[in-house]
Tab-separated table of C-alpha atoms in Angstrom:
chain	number	residue	atom	x	y	z
A	223	MET	CA	23.927	56.256	65.078
A	224	THR	CA	26.708	54.788	67.225
A	225	THR	CA	30.051	56.482	66.697
A	226	ARG	CA	33.430	54.748	66.618
A	227	ARG	CA	34.372	56.522	69.829
A	228	GLU	CA	31.241	55.164	71.562
A	229	ILE	CA	32.023	51.650	70.325
A	230	ILE	CA	35.582	51.853	71.687
A	231	ALA	CA	34.356	53.314	74.977
A	232	GLY	CA	31.772	50.559	75.293
A	233	GLY	CA	34.359	47.878	74.692
A	234	LEU	CA	36.689	49.343	77.299
A	235	LEU	CA	33.895	49.609	79.830
A	236	ALA	CA	33.007	45.964	79.237
A	237	ALA	CA	36.644	44.978	79.693
A	238	ALA	CA	36.858	46.985	82.897
A	239	ALA	CA	33.624	45.489	84.218
A	240	ALA	CA	34.927	41.991	83.578
A	241	PHE	CA	38.354	42.778	84.988
A	242	ILE	CA	37.699	42.886	88.731
A	243	PRO	CA	35.585	39.698	89.185
A	244	ALA	CA	37.832	37.802	86.776
A	245	ALA	CA	40.916	38.999	88.611
A	246	ILE	CA	39.486	37.906	91.955
A	247	ALA	CA	38.530	34.516	90.563
A	248	ASN	CA	42.015	33.960	89.222
A	249	ALA	CA	43.914	35.313	92.203
A	250	ALA	CA	44.103	32.080	94.189
A	251	PRO	CA	47.343	31.609	96.143
A	252	ASP	CA	50.101	30.495	93.834
A	253	PRO	CA	52.302	27.723	95.265
A	254	LEU	CA	55.189	29.124	93.253
A	255	TYR	CA	55.272	32.108	95.596
A	256	GLY	CA	56.189	29.975	98.599
A	257	PRO	CA	59.644	29.066	99.908
A	258	GLU	CA	60.037	26.424	97.190
A	259	ALA	CA	59.444	28.887	94.370
A	260	ASP	CA	62.995	28.673	93.054
A	261	ALA	CA	62.878	24.881	92.924
A	262	SER	CA	60.031	24.333	90.479
A	263	TYR	CA	57.991	26.225	87.927
A	264	PRO	CA	55.488	25.454	85.153
A	265	ILE	CA	56.589	24.552	81.652
A	266	ASP	CA	55.153	27.838	80.395
A	267	GLY	CA	57.201	29.740	82.977
A	268	VAL	CA	60.249	30.054	80.707
A	269	ALA	CA	60.601	33.366	78.894
A	270	PRO	CA	61.522	33.647	75.201
A	271	LYS	CA	65.069	34.433	74.126
A	272	GLY	CA	65.937	38.102	74.476
A	273	THR	CA	63.604	38.851	77.406
A	274	THR	CA	64.439	41.872	79.586
A	275	ASP	CA	63.057	42.250	83.111
A	276	TRP	CA	62.403	45.936	83.796
A	277	HIS	CA	61.193	45.622	87.384
A	278	ASN	CA	63.248	43.787	89.977
A	279	HIS	CA	65.126	44.555	93.162
A	280	TRP	CA	68.473	43.823	94.707
A	281	SER	CA	69.847	44.481	98.166
A	282	PRO	CA	73.202	46.303	97.935
A	283	PRO	CA	75.531	44.860	100.585
A	284	ARG	CA	77.156	47.971	102.045
A	285	ALA	CA	73.906	49.945	101.899
A	286	SER	CA	72.148	47.046	103.646
A	287	ALA	CA	74.773	47.173	106.377
A	288	LEU	CA	74.041	50.870	106.708
A	289	THR	CA	70.371	49.949	107.080
A	290	ARG	CA	71.137	47.642	109.965
A	291	THR	CA	73.088	50.366	111.734
A	292	GLY	CA	70.271	52.877	111.582
A	293	GLY	CA	70.272	54.154	108.010
A	294	ALA	CA	67.665	53.789	105.286
A	295	ARG	CA	65.520	50.824	104.427
A	296	SER	CA	66.669	49.406	101.101
A	297	GLY	CA	63.365	47.824	100.122
A	298	ASP	CA	59.756	47.271	101.122
A	299	ALA	CA	60.614	45.899	104.547
A	300	GLY	CA	57.820	44.733	106.778
A	301	ASP	CA	55.610	43.278	104.051
A	302	GLY	CA	55.847	39.740	105.403
A	303	LEU	CA	57.395	38.231	102.283
A	304	ILE	CA	60.231	35.720	102.421
A	305	ARG	CA	63.100	37.177	100.426
A	306	PRO	CA	64.903	34.699	98.167
A	307	ARG	CA	68.664	34.293	98.396
A	308	ALA	CA	68.945	36.136	95.073
A	309	TYR	CA	67.709	39.317	96.767
A	310	SER	CA	71.331	39.850	97.757
A	311	ASP	CA	73.263	37.027	96.033
A	312	ILE	CA	74.047	37.920	92.414
A	313	ASP	CA	75.287	34.440	91.516
A	314	ALA	CA	72.014	32.893	92.727
A	315	ARG	CA	70.135	35.532	90.756
A	316	ILE	CA	71.979	34.730	87.527
A	317	GLU	CA	71.296	31.018	88.046
A	318	HIS	CA	67.562	31.741	88.338
A	319	LEU	CA	67.587	34.057	85.314
A	320	ASP	CA	69.217	31.334	83.236
A	321	ARG	CA	66.581	28.799	84.311
A	322	VAL	CA	63.636	31.050	83.456
A	323	GLY	CA	65.147	32.468	80.268
A	324	VAL	CA	65.585	36.127	81.229
A	325	GLU	CA	68.542	37.662	79.406
A	326	ARG	CA	68.905	41.024	81.172
A	327	GLN	CA	67.550	42.837	84.222
A	328	ILE	CA	67.325	46.569	84.820
A	329	ILE	CA	67.906	46.690	88.585
A	330	SER	CA	66.099	49.161	90.829
A	331	LEU	CA	67.043	49.834	94.440
A	332	GLY	CA	63.441	50.288	95.533
A	333	SER	CA	62.228	53.843	95.035
A	334	GLY	CA	65.354	55.494	96.413
A	335	ALA	CA	66.173	56.556	99.944
A	336	ASP	CA	63.599	56.109	102.680
A	337	PRO	CA	61.683	59.414	102.842
A	338	ARG	CA	61.881	59.392	106.655
A	339	LEU	CA	65.661	59.734	106.651
A	340	SER	CA	67.491	62.919	107.429
A	341	VAL	CA	68.987	64.701	104.438
A	342	ASP	CA	72.523	63.607	105.347
A	343	ASP	CA	71.546	59.957	105.841
A	344	ALA	CA	69.593	59.918	102.583
A	345	ARG	CA	72.582	61.259	100.668
A	346	SER	CA	74.876	58.682	102.261
A	347	TRP	CA	72.569	55.763	101.561
A	348	CYS	CA	72.092	56.679	97.906
A	349	SER	CA	75.811	57.182	97.304
A	350	VAL	CA	76.751	53.826	98.843
A	351	ALA	CA	73.864	51.939	97.225
A	352	ASN	CA	74.665	53.342	93.790
A	353	ASP	CA	78.330	52.421	94.158
A	354	ASP	CA	77.336	48.859	95.107
A	355	LEU	CA	75.019	48.553	92.095
A	356	ALA	CA	77.655	49.978	89.753
A	357	GLU	CA	80.010	47.150	90.743
A	358	VAL	CA	77.389	44.613	89.641
A	359	VAL	CA	76.778	46.400	86.338
A	360	ARG	CA	80.517	46.584	85.617
A	361	LYS	CA	81.053	42.920	86.455
A	362	TYR	CA	78.079	41.671	84.405
A	363	PRO	CA	77.520	44.279	81.656
A	364	THR	CA	75.518	41.927	79.424
A	365	ARG	CA	73.184	40.800	82.224
A	366	PHE	CA	72.429	43.920	84.241
A	367	SER	CA	71.763	47.629	83.864
A	368	GLY	CA	70.868	50.007	86.662
A	369	TYR	CA	68.864	53.032	87.717
A	370	THR	CA	70.366	55.708	89.954
A	371	ALA	CA	68.784	55.762	93.398
A	372	ILE	CA	68.100	59.324	94.497
A	373	PRO	CA	66.673	61.070	97.570
A	374	THR	CA	63.626	63.293	97.443
A	375	GLN	CA	64.919	65.043	100.556
A	376	ASP	CA	67.453	66.987	98.451
A	377	ILE	CA	66.625	67.413	94.757
A	378	LYS	CA	69.854	69.325	94.060
A	379	PHE	CA	71.860	66.348	95.340
A	380	ALA	CA	69.604	64.003	93.355
A	381	VAL	CA	70.486	65.831	90.135
A	382	ALA	CA	74.198	65.598	90.923
A	383	GLU	CA	73.854	61.878	91.688
A	384	ILE	CA	72.114	61.265	88.357
A	385	GLU	CA	74.973	63.046	86.604
A	386	ARG	CA	77.413	60.797	88.486
A	387	GLY	CA	75.328	57.788	87.483
A	388	TYR	CA	75.826	58.621	83.815
A	389	ARG	CA	79.400	59.848	84.074
A	390	ASP	CA	80.933	57.246	86.373
A	391	LEU	CA	78.549	54.379	87.105
A	392	GLY	CA	77.133	53.309	83.741
A	393	PHE	CA	73.449	53.747	84.669
A	394	ILE	CA	70.631	54.406	82.199
A	395	GLY	CA	68.254	56.517	84.259
A	396	ALA	CA	66.891	57.181	87.722
A	397	VAL	CA	64.091	55.983	89.976
A	398	LEU	CA	61.559	58.079	91.893
A	399	PRO	CA	58.680	57.102	94.173
A	400	VAL	CA	55.294	57.577	92.546
A	401	GLY	CA	54.369	59.588	95.617
A	402	ALA	CA	56.364	62.454	94.145
A	403	VAL	CA	53.849	63.007	91.335
A	404	GLN	CA	50.494	62.674	93.068
A	405	THR	CA	49.725	66.261	92.082
A	406	LEU	CA	51.099	68.694	89.532
A	407	GLU	CA	52.340	70.880	92.373
A	408	GLY	CA	54.416	68.027	93.752
A	409	ALA	CA	55.678	66.987	90.319
A	410	LYS	CA	57.025	70.484	89.716
A	411	GLN	CA	59.213	70.116	92.803
A	412	VAL	CA	61.024	67.167	91.219
A	413	ALA	CA	61.185	68.753	87.744
A	414	PRO	CA	64.993	69.212	87.977
A	415	VAL	CA	65.275	65.408	87.871
A	416	LEU	CA	63.516	65.376	84.504
A	417	GLU	CA	65.614	68.276	83.280
A	418	VAL	CA	68.861	66.369	83.790
A	419	LEU	CA	67.384	63.173	82.339
A	420	GLN	CA	66.268	65.154	79.283
A	421	GLN	CA	69.882	66.152	78.722
A	422	HIS	CA	70.882	62.482	78.775
A	423	THR	CA	67.770	61.181	76.956
A	424	GLY	CA	67.392	58.996	80.027
A	425	ILE	CA	64.761	56.823	81.678
A	426	LEU	CA	62.690	57.849	84.681
A	427	TYR	CA	61.261	54.858	86.507
A	428	PHE	CA	58.452	55.305	89.036
A	429	HIS	CA	58.165	52.707	91.773
A	430	SER	CA	55.770	52.390	94.693
A	431	GLY	CA	56.470	54.573	97.665
A	432	ALA	CA	56.154	57.951	99.303
A	433	ALA	CA	58.440	60.883	98.644
A	434	HIS	CA	59.830	63.075	101.387
A	435	ALA	CA	57.181	65.006	103.301
A	436	SER	CA	58.369	68.239	101.681
A	437	ILE	CA	56.996	67.037	98.306
A	438	LYS	CA	53.441	68.362	98.153
A	439	GLY	CA	50.224	66.516	97.397
A	440	GLN	CA	50.907	63.161	99.061
A	441	ARG	CA	48.498	61.151	101.169
A	442	THR	CA	49.503	59.701	104.505
A	443	ILE	CA	48.953	55.951	104.803
A	444	ALA	CA	48.784	54.521	108.314
A	445	ALA	CA	50.813	51.389	108.979
A	446	PRO	CA	48.460	48.392	108.543
A	447	ARG	CA	47.593	46.596	111.797
A	448	SER	CA	45.025	44.125	110.470
A	449	ASP	CA	44.161	42.214	107.319
A	450	VAL	CA	41.545	44.815	106.421
A	451	ALA	CA	44.035	47.634	106.951
A	452	THR	CA	46.542	45.775	104.782
A	453	MET	CA	43.976	45.515	102.007
A	454	ARG	CA	43.265	49.234	102.279
A	455	ALA	CA	46.975	50.021	102.144
A	456	ARG	CA	47.350	47.932	98.990
A	457	TYR	CA	44.381	49.698	97.432
A	458	GLU	CA	45.959	53.043	98.278
A	459	LYS	CA	49.203	51.937	96.643
A	460	ALA	CA	47.308	51.022	93.476
A	461	ALA	CA	45.424	54.334	93.614
A	462	SER	CA	48.690	56.241	93.952
A	463	TYR	CA	49.694	54.978	90.500
A	464	ALA	CA	46.401	56.184	89.028
A	465	ARG	CA	46.976	59.631	90.490
A	466	GLY	CA	50.581	59.629	89.284
A	467	ILE	CA	49.669	58.654	85.729
A	468	THR	CA	46.980	61.327	85.715
A	469	THR	CA	49.580	63.951	86.650
A	470	LEU	CA	52.052	62.705	84.051
A	471	THR	CA	49.713	62.159	81.098
A	472	GLN	CA	46.696	64.400	81.617
A	473	THR	CA	48.623	67.629	82.154
A	474	ASP	CA	51.391	69.334	80.177
A	475	PHE	CA	53.984	68.447	82.825
A	476	LEU	CA	56.002	66.109	80.551
A	477	LYS	CA	55.856	68.393	77.512
A	478	PRO	CA	59.317	69.990	78.137
A	479	TYR	CA	60.905	66.530	78.408
A	480	PRO	CA	60.156	64.724	75.125
A	481	ASP	CA	63.342	62.649	75.275
A	482	VAL	CA	62.744	61.268	78.779
A	483	THR	CA	61.289	57.756	78.720
A	484	VAL	CA	58.842	57.359	81.609
A	485	ILE	CA	58.072	53.900	82.998
A	486	LEU	CA	55.658	53.098	85.818
A	487	ALA	CA	55.640	49.871	87.790
A	488	MET	CA	52.748	47.592	88.736
A	489	LEU	CA	50.851	47.915	85.426
A	490	GLY	CA	49.797	51.368	86.523
A	491	GLY	CA	47.869	50.172	89.566
A	492	LEU	CA	44.240	51.267	89.290
A	493	ALA	CA	44.925	53.509	86.291
A	494	PRO	CA	43.751	51.009	83.619
A	495	TYR	CA	40.406	50.480	85.360
A	496	HIS	CA	39.998	54.196	86.014
A	497	PHE	CA	40.693	55.258	82.442
A	498	ALA	CA	38.606	52.437	80.974
A	499	THR	CA	35.565	53.576	82.918
A	500	ALA	CA	36.299	57.249	82.142
A	501	SER	CA	36.659	56.706	78.390
A	502	GLY	CA	34.245	58.795	76.350
A	503	ARG	CA	33.207	60.895	79.346
A	504	LEU	CA	36.301	63.000	80.074
A	505	LYS	CA	38.525	65.349	78.138
A	506	GLY	CA	42.274	64.896	78.295
A	507	VAL	CA	45.167	67.205	77.491
A	508	SER	CA	44.083	70.025	75.142
A	509	GLY	CA	40.564	68.618	75.087
A	510	GLY	CA	41.517	65.311	73.474
A	511	GLU	CA	40.571	61.762	74.429
A	512	PRO	CA	42.401	61.049	77.747
A	513	ILE	CA	43.392	57.525	76.713
A	514	SER	CA	45.458	58.751	73.769
A	515	SER	CA	47.733	60.624	76.191
A	516	LEU	CA	48.430	57.450	78.180
A	517	ARG	CA	50.815	56.309	75.468
A	518	ARG	CA	53.331	58.870	76.723
A	519	VAL	CA	54.388	56.315	79.346
A	520	TYR	CA	55.323	52.632	79.550
A	521	LEU	CA	53.931	50.217	82.130
A	522	ASP	CA	55.771	47.189	83.428
A	523	ALA	CA	53.898	43.918	83.874
A	524	SER	CA	55.074	43.133	87.392
A	525	THR	CA	51.546	42.574	88.739
A	526	SER	CA	50.482	40.328	85.878
A	527	ARG	CA	49.989	37.154	87.895
A	528	THR	CA	46.370	37.552	86.783
A	529	PRO	CA	46.299	37.424	82.960
A	530	HIS	CA	43.181	39.615	82.661
A	531	THR	CA	45.104	42.640	83.934
A	532	LEU	CA	47.438	42.336	80.950
A	533	GLU	CA	44.550	42.226	78.529
A	534	LEU	CA	42.962	45.366	79.942
A	535	VAL	CA	46.253	47.283	79.816
A	536	ALA	CA	46.915	46.155	76.244
A	537	SER	CA	43.456	47.346	75.202
A	538	LEU	CA	44.068	50.791	76.708
A	539	PHE	CA	47.772	51.563	76.341
A	540	GLY	CA	48.663	49.188	73.518
A	541	ALA	CA	51.012	46.221	73.814
A	542	ASP	CA	53.802	48.374	72.388
A	543	ARG	CA	53.760	50.414	75.648
A	544	MET	CA	54.152	47.417	77.949
A	545	LEU	CA	57.397	46.051	79.358
A	546	PHE	CA	58.067	42.740	81.059
A	547	GLY	CA	58.647	43.133	84.800
A	548	THR	CA	58.598	40.720	87.715
A	549	ASP	CA	59.301	42.370	91.111
A	550	TYR	CA	61.919	39.629	91.460
A	551	GLY	CA	63.981	39.931	94.602
A	552	VAL	CA	60.873	40.874	96.520
A	553	TRP	CA	59.037	37.861	95.045
A	554	PRO	CA	61.091	34.673	94.842
A	555	SER	CA	60.412	33.524	91.278
A	556	ILE	CA	59.973	34.996	87.814
A	557	ALA	CA	58.227	31.899	86.448
A	558	PRO	CA	54.650	32.738	87.557
A	559	ILE	CA	54.807	36.105	85.788
A	560	VAL	CA	55.977	34.439	82.587
A	561	SER	CA	53.225	31.849	82.960
A	562	ALA	CA	50.559	34.540	83.412
A	563	VAL	CA	51.629	36.246	80.181
A	564	ARG	CA	51.516	32.898	78.379
A	565	ARG	CA	48.018	32.161	79.732
A	566	SER	CA	46.618	35.557	78.780
A	567	GLN	CA	44.623	36.296	75.650
A	568	LEU	CA	47.420	38.446	74.263
A	569	THR	CA	48.393	37.376	70.761
A	570	GLU	CA	51.795	35.881	70.064
A	571	ALA	CA	52.845	39.201	68.499
A	572	GLN	CA	51.687	41.146	71.555
A	573	GLN	CA	53.524	38.772	73.881
A	574	ASN	CA	56.688	39.207	71.851
A	575	LEU	CA	56.383	42.985	72.210
A	576	LEU	CA	56.027	42.675	75.973
A	577	PHE	CA	58.752	40.085	76.537
A	578	VAL	CA	61.361	41.100	73.979
A	579	LYS	CA	60.899	43.757	71.314
A	580	ASN	CA	59.793	46.759	73.360
A	581	GLY	CA	62.672	46.318	75.770
A	582	GLN	CA	65.271	45.685	73.096
A	583	ASP	CA	64.136	48.703	71.079
A	584	LEU	CA	64.205	50.916	74.159
A	585	LEU	CA	67.684	49.804	75.200
A	586	ALA	CA	69.000	50.160	71.645
A	587	ALA	CA	67.585	53.683	71.365
A	588	LYS	CA	69.107	54.776	74.667
A	589	SER	CA	72.451	53.251	73.667
A	590	ARG	CA	72.479	55.163	70.373
A	591	ARG	CA	71.531	58.471	71.989
A	592	THR	CA	74.156	58.237	74.742
A	593	SER	CA	77.084	56.774	72.769
C-alpha cells in the first residue's frame, strides 16, 4: 500500500525532475535585461498594490567613494552587468518603483563588507555605508527600510553595529553572507549576531557571498576566466545556499533564536531541488521529515525569471514562506520578475501571499514587537 508520505515524495521528485529541463527551456535571454530595460516592460510586469521587494541593492555614495579609493567593494563588482542609474540614484529608483507598482523596498548593501578587507577597513566601510542608507530611510520612511551591513572580520563590532542600526538608524535587521553558515562550525562563529537580533526580534538576511577567511567551513571559488568557469562559479553560488539552508534548518542551530526571522536570497539556490530529491529518504532534525524543517526560513523570489522555480519552491516550502524579491539595482528592471510570477502556475492566492501578504504581515509583526 502506498503511504501518504510516499505519494508526497513522489510528487516532489516529479516536480524536481521536470524543473531543470523546463528551466533551461524557459531561460532564453530576456530583452528586458538589456540597457533598455527601464524603458519598456510587459503588461503583466506591474505588481499588485502593497507589494514589498525584499531583495534589492543600492550603492551608498560615500561608501562607494571609499571603494574607489581602495576600500571595500559595495556590490557584486566584476559580473559584467550594466548597472541602472537607480543603483545609486534614489529618485530614479522611486520613479521605476512607481511604474512597476512596488510600494516598499527593504534595501541590502550586498552581503556586508568585502571579506578581503582588513578589519579596520571593514569597520569603516560598514559604518559609512550604514549612515548613507539611514539617510535614505529617514527621507523616505514609507518607501524604504534597511538592513545593517556588518563585517565578518570582527563579530564583536558587527554586534555593536546592529545595536546602532536599531538605536540610531531605523533598520529592521542585518545581512550576512551565506558563506558564513556553510557548516555548523562556521555558523557558531557568527552566533552573537543572532543573539543580538533575538533581543530585537529582528531579521537576518542571507545574501550571496563569502565570509571572512576566519569563518570556518567555506569553499574557495577561483575567479572565473572562461564561460565554463563562470557557469561553475554560478553553480557553486547556488550550492552554497543549499549548504546554508541545511545548516540552518537541519540542525538545532536556530533553536535558541525563535524570534529571529531568517530570509535567504535567490530562492534558496539548489536547496529546493536537493530537498525535493531527498524527500522520503533522509531524516531531518530529531528524526523528522527534513522538508518540514525548511519552513523555519523564508526565501525571496529574486531568481524567479523562470516560473517553474517558483512552483517547485511553493510545493516544498509553501507559498506562505516566500517573499517577493528582484535583485534590482544589480538587474535593471523589476518587471521581468513580476511577469514570471504572473506566468507561473501559482494560484491567485499564492501570488498574493508572495507579492503582498507575507511581506505586510512580516513588517507589521516586526513593527509591533519593536514599538
